[in-house]
Backbone as a ProteinNet text record, in pm:
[ID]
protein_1_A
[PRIMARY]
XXXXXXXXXXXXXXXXXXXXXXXXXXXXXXXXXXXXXXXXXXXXXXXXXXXXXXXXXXXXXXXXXXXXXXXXXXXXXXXXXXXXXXXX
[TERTIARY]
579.3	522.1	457.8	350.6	238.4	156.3	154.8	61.4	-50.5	-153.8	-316.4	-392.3	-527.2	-620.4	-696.4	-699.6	-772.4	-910.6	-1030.2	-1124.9	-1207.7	-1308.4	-1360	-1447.7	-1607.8	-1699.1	-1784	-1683.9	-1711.6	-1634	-1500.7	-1381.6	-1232.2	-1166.2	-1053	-929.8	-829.5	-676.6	-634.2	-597.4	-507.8	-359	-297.8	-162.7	-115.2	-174	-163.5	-73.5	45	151.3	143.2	166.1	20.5	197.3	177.7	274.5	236.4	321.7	287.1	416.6	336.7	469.7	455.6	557.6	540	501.1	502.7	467.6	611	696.8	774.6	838.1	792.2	804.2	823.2	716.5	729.1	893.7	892	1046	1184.7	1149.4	1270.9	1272.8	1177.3	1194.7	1179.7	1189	1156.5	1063.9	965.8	835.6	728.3	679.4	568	428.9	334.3	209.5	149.7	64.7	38.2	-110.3	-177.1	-306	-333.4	-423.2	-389.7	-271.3	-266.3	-162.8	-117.9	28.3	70.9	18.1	34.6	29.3	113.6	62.1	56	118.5	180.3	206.7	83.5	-10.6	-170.2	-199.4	-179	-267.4	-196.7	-41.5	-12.8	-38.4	18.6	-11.7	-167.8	-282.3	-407.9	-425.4	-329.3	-355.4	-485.7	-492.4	-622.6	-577.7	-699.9	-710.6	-759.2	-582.2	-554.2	-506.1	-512.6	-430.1	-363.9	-265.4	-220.8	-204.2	-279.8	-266.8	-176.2	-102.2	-29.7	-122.5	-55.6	-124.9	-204.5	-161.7	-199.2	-327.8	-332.7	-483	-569.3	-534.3	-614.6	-637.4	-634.4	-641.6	-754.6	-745.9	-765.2	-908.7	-881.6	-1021.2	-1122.2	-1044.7	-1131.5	-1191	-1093.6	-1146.9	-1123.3	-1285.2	-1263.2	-1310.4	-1352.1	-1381.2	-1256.6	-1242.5	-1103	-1133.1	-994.2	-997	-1035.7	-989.5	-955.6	-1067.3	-1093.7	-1187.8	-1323.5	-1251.3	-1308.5	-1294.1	-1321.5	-1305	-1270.2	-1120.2	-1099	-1081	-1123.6	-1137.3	-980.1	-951	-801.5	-833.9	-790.6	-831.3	-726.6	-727.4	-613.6	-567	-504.9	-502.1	-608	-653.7	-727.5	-863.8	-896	-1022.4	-1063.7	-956.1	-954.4	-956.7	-1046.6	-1110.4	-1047.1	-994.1	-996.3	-1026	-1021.2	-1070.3	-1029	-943.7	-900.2	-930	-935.3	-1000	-869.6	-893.2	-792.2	-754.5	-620.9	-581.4	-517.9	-439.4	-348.2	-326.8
1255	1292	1428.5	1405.4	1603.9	1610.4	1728.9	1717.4	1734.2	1698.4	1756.3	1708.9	1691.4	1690.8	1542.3	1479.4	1360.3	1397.9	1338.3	1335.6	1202	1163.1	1056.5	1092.2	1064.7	1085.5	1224.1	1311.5	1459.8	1549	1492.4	1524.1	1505.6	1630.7	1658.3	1680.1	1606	1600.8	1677.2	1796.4	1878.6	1845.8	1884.7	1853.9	1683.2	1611.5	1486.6	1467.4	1386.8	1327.1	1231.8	1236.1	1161.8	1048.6	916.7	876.2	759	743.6	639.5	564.1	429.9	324.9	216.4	133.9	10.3	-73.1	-206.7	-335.4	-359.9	-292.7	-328	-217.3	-91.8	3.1	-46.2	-72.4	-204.7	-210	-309.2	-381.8	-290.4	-216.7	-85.9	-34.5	31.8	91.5	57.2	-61.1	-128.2	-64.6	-0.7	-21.9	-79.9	-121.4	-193.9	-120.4	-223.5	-160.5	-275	-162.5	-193.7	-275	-262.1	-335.7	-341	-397.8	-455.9	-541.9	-479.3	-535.3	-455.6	-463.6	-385.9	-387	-306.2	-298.7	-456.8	-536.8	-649.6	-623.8	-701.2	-650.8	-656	-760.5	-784.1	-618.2	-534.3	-408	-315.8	-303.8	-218	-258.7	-384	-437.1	-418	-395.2	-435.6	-268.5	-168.3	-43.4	-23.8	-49.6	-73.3	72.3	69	254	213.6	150.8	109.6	219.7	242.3	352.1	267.9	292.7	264.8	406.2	441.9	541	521	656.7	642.5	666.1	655.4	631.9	808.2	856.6	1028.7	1028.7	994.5	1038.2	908.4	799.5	697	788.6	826.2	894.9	1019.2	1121.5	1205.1	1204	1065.4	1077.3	977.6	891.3	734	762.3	778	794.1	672.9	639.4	483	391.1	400.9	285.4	239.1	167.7	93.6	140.1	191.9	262.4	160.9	28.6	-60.9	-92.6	-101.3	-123.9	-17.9	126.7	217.9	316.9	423.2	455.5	580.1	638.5	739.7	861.7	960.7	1055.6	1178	1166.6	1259.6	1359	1480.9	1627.5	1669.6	1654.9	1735	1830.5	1886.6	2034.4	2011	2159.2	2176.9	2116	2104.9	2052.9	1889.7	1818.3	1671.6	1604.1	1482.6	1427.6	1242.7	1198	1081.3	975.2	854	807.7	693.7	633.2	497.2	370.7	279	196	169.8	194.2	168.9	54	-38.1	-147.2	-170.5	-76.5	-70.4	46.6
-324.4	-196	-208.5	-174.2	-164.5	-32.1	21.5	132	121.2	123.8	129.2	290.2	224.6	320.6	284.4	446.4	405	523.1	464	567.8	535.9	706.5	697.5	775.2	784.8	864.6	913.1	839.5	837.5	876.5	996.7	1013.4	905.5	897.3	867.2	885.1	795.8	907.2	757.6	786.2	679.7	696.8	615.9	597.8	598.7	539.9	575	410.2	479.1	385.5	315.7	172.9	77	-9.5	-5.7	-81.6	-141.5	-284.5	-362.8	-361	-331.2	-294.3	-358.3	-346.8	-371.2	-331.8	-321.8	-231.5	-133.9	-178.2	-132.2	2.6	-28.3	50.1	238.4	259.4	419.8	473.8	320.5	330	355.6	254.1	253.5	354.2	426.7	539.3	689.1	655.9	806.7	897.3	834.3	906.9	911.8	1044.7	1073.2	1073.7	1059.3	1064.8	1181.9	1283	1359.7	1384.8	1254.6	1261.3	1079.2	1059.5	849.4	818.5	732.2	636.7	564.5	468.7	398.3	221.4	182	-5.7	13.2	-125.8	-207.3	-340.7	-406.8	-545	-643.2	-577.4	-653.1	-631.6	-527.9	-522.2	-598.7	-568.4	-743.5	-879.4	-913.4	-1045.7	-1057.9	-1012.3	-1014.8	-991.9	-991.1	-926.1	-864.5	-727.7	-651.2	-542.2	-542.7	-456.1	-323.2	-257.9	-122.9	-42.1	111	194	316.3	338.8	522.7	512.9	670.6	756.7	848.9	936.1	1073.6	1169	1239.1	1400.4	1433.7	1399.7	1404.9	1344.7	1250	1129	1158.9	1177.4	1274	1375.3	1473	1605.9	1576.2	1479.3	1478.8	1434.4	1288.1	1196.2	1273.7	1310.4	1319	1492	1566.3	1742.6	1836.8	1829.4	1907.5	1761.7	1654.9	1536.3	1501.8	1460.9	1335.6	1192.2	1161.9	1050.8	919.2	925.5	881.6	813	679.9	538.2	543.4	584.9	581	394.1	405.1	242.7	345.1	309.6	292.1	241.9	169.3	120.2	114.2	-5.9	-38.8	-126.1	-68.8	-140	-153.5	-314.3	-379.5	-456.4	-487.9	-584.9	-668	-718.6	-787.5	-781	-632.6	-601.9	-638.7	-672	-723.3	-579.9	-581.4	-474.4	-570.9	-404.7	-447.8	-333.3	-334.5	-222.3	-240.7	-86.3	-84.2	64.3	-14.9	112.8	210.2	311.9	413.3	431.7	427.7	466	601.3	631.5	739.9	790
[MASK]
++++++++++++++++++++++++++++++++++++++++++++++++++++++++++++++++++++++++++++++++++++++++

């Protein structure tokens, strides 16, 4: 877990809580996602540069659009830029 900065559209949500999970993560923690779908084991095994967002950084970045098969943008130490398509 690291915090950085994600942005989309030209807006920025700093401090945003950055984690690498499993397919199974969902399961473990009994949380739901409220629109998508969760990570697949096809999207780790296939290491595919997937994101679920929370409801906060949906809110903040997206507005009134759906975040949903958008490309999000992750800024990370040392000026490293990465970017993942939103699922959920």
């Amino acid at each position: 877990e690291w915090v950085e900065s994600v942005e989309y559209g030209g807006r920025k949500f700093d401090q945003a809580r950055v984690l690498g999970v499993s397919h199974e993560y969902f399961a473990i923690t009994n949380r739901r996602i409220v629109a998508g779908r969760p990570f697949t084991k096809y999207h780790v095994d296939g290491n595919r540069a997937v994101c679920v967002i929370g409801s906060e950084i949906a809110s903040q970045l997206f507005r009134r659009e759906s975040p949903l098969r958008q490309t999000l943008q992750i800024n990370g130490q040392n000026s490293k830029r990465q970017s993942c398509l939103i699922i959920g």
